[in-house]
Amino acid sequence: MIGILDVDELEEGTSRGLEVNNLYLFAVKKDDKIHLYWNRCPHLGTPLEWEEDRFLDADGALIQCSTHGALFQISDGHCLFGPCKGKSLKSVPFVIENGIVMVEDSLLTPPGQR
Ligand code: FES
């Protein structure tokens, strides 16, 4: 397992972009729960953030793609509005051990090095 984020470092209602081995993910903390997704819009496959670590809409209620404005539920990544409506962000399985978000090594190994 690889530790990718200290849970206490992420403030409630905010998001954080993460890069491991040239793979891009992001985390959101909402209602004291961590959500982890690949940073890839299901519409065109682009990164989602507006600026560094800014993945949420103005209210912090939904994840918003900066390219065409698609809106996704934080809880499950489901797209509610926009060109990829009905599709979902791909979540990344993780466990929290001693306050650190841990992901399986195999998920964070770039294709070709597996
Ligand atoms: S690339 Fe995200 S909505 Fe089009």
mmCIF file of N, CA, C and O and ligand atoms in Angstrom, residues 40-48 64-72 79 81-84, ligand 1:
data_model
loop_
_atom_site.group_PDB
_atom_site.id
_atom_site.type_symbol
_atom_site.label_atom_id
_atom_site.label_comp_id
_atom_site.label_asym_id
_atom_site.label_seq_id
_atom_site.Cartn_x
_atom_site.Cartn_y
_atom_site.Cartn_z
ATOM 1 N N ARG A 40 -9.928 12.724 -14.018
ATOM 2 C CA ARG A 40 -10.177 12.517 -15.440
ATOM 3 C C ARG A 40 -11.677 12.658 -15.673
ATOM 4 O O ARG A 40 -12.473 11.890 -15.134
ATOM 5 N N CYS A 41 -12.061 13.634 -16.468
ATOM 6 C CA CYS A 41 -13.491 13.825 -16.737
ATOM 7 C C CYS A 41 -14.004 12.733 -17.675
ATOM 8 O O CYS A 41 -13.357 12.449 -18.688
ATOM 9 N N PRO A 42 -15.164 12.119 -17.370
ATOM 10 C CA PRO A 42 -15.679 11.076 -18.264
ATOM 11 C C PRO A 42 -16.105 11.616 -19.633
ATOM 12 O O PRO A 42 -16.303 10.843 -20.568
ATOM 13 N N HIS A 43 -16.185 12.935 -19.781
ATOM 14 C CA HIS A 43 -16.547 13.496 -21.090
ATOM 15 C C HIS A 43 -15.378 13.376 -22.065
ATOM 16 O O HIS A 43 -15.443 12.616 -23.016
ATOM 17 N N LEU A 44 -14.289 14.106 -21.833
ATOM 18 C CA LEU A 44 -13.162 14.081 -22.770
ATOM 19 C C LEU A 44 -11.860 13.584 -22.152
ATOM 20 O O LEU A 44 -10.823 13.618 -22.795
ATOM 21 N N GLY A 45 -11.924 13.178 -20.910
ATOM 22 C CA GLY A 45 -10.724 12.632 -20.273
ATOM 23 C C GLY A 45 -9.759 13.691 -19.772
ATOM 24 O O GLY A 45 -8.619 13.388 -19.447
ATOM 25 N N THR A 46 -10.193 14.935 -19.707
ATOM 26 C CA THR A 46 -9.300 16.015 -19.271
ATOM 27 C C THR A 46 -9.241 16.067 -17.743
ATOM 28 O O THR A 46 -10.148 15.589 -17.056
ATOM 29 N N PRO A 47 -8.199 16.716 -17.210
ATOM 30 C CA PRO A 47 -8.172 16.968 -15.763
ATOM 31 C C PRO A 47 -9.331 17.888 -15.395
ATOM 32 O O PRO A 47 -9.756 18.714 -16.200
ATOM 33 N N LEU A 48 -9.808 17.768 -14.167
ATOM 34 C CA LEU A 48 -11.046 18.455 -13.791
ATOM 35 C C LEU A 48 -10.843 19.839 -13.178
ATOM 36 O O LEU A 48 -11.721 20.695 -13.295
ATOM 37 N N GLN A 64 -16.942 19.941 -9.984
ATOM 38 C CA GLN A 64 -17.248 20.553 -11.276
ATOM 39 C C GLN A 64 -16.057 20.455 -12.214
ATOM 40 O O GLN A 64 -14.928 20.776 -11.840
ATOM 41 N N CYS A 65 -16.317 20.026 -13.444
ATOM 42 C CA CYS A 65 -15.260 19.979 -14.455
ATOM 43 C C CYS A 65 -15.027 21.383 -14.993
ATOM 44 O O CYS A 65 -15.982 22.069 -15.382
ATOM 45 N N SER A 66 -13.783 21.804 -15.063
ATOM 46 C CA SER A 66 -13.484 23.164 -15.512
ATOM 47 C C SER A 66 -13.603 23.311 -17.028
ATOM 48 O O SER A 66 -13.680 24.416 -17.538
ATOM 49 N N THR A 67 -13.628 22.211 -17.765
ATOM 50 C CA THR A 67 -13.649 22.329 -19.232
ATOM 51 C C THR A 67 -15.034 22.697 -19.758
ATOM 52 O O THR A 67 -15.188 23.682 -20.477
ATOM 53 N N HIS A 68 -16.058 21.931 -19.423
ATOM 54 C CA HIS A 68 -17.421 22.248 -19.888
ATOM 55 C C HIS A 68 -18.424 22.308 -18.747
ATOM 56 O O HIS A 68 -19.634 22.261 -18.983
ATOM 57 N N GLY A 69 -17.975 22.335 -17.527
ATOM 58 C CA GLY A 69 -18.854 22.584 -16.390
ATOM 59 C C GLY A 69 -19.684 21.424 -15.891
ATOM 60 O O GLY A 69 -20.611 21.634 -15.104
ATOM 61 N N ALA A 70 -19.396 20.207 -16.311
ATOM 62 C CA ALA A 70 -20.164 19.061 -15.798
ATOM 63 C C ALA A 70 -20.094 19.034 -14.269
ATOM 64 O O ALA A 70 -19.073 19.377 -13.680
ATOM 65 N N LEU A 71 -21.210 18.627 -13.643
ATOM 66 C CA LEU A 71 -21.296 18.588 -12.178
ATOM 67 C C LEU A 71 -21.473 17.149 -11.709
ATOM 68 O O LEU A 71 -22.312 16.410 -12.256
ATOM 69 N N PHE A 72 -20.720 16.785 -10.688
ATOM 70 C CA PHE A 72 -20.703 15.402 -10.181
ATOM 71 C C PHE A 72 -21.002 15.394 -8.690
ATOM 72 O O PHE A 72 -20.523 16.261 -7.950
ATOM 73 N N CYS A 79 -22.439 11.896 -12.521
ATOM 74 C CA CYS A 79 -22.619 13.188 -13.203
ATOM 75 C C CYS A 79 -24.103 13.528 -13.278
ATOM 76 O O CYS A 79 -24.902 12.785 -13.856
ATOM 77 N N PHE A 81 -25.184 16.758 -14.301
ATOM 78 C CA PHE A 81 -25.434 17.814 -15.266
ATOM 79 C C PHE A 81 -24.228 17.948 -16.184
ATOM 80 O O PHE A 81 -23.103 17.836 -15.728
ATOM 81 N N GLY A 82 -24.482 18.185 -17.461
ATOM 82 C CA GLY A 82 -23.373 18.428 -18.379
ATOM 83 C C GLY A 82 -23.292 17.358 -19.444
ATOM 84 O O GLY A 82 -24.131 16.464 -19.501
ATOM 85 N N PRO A 83 -22.282 17.449 -20.304
ATOM 86 C CA PRO A 83 -22.200 16.560 -21.473
ATOM 87 C C PRO A 83 -21.994 15.089 -21.118
ATOM 88 O O PRO A 83 -22.215 14.233 -21.972
ATOM 89 N N CYS A 84 -21.565 14.790 -19.897
ATOM 90 C CA CYS A 84 -21.394 13.377 -19.517
ATOM 91 C C CYS A 84 -22.444 12.953 -18.497
ATOM 92 O O CYS A 84 -22.226 12.002 -17.729
HETATM 93 S S1 FES B 1 -14.374 17.594 -20.445
HETATM 94 FE FE1 FES B 1 -15.437 17.683 -18.554
HETATM 95 S S2 FES B 1 -17.389 18.389 -19.133
HETATM 96 FE FE2 FES B 1 -16.337 18.249 -21.003
#
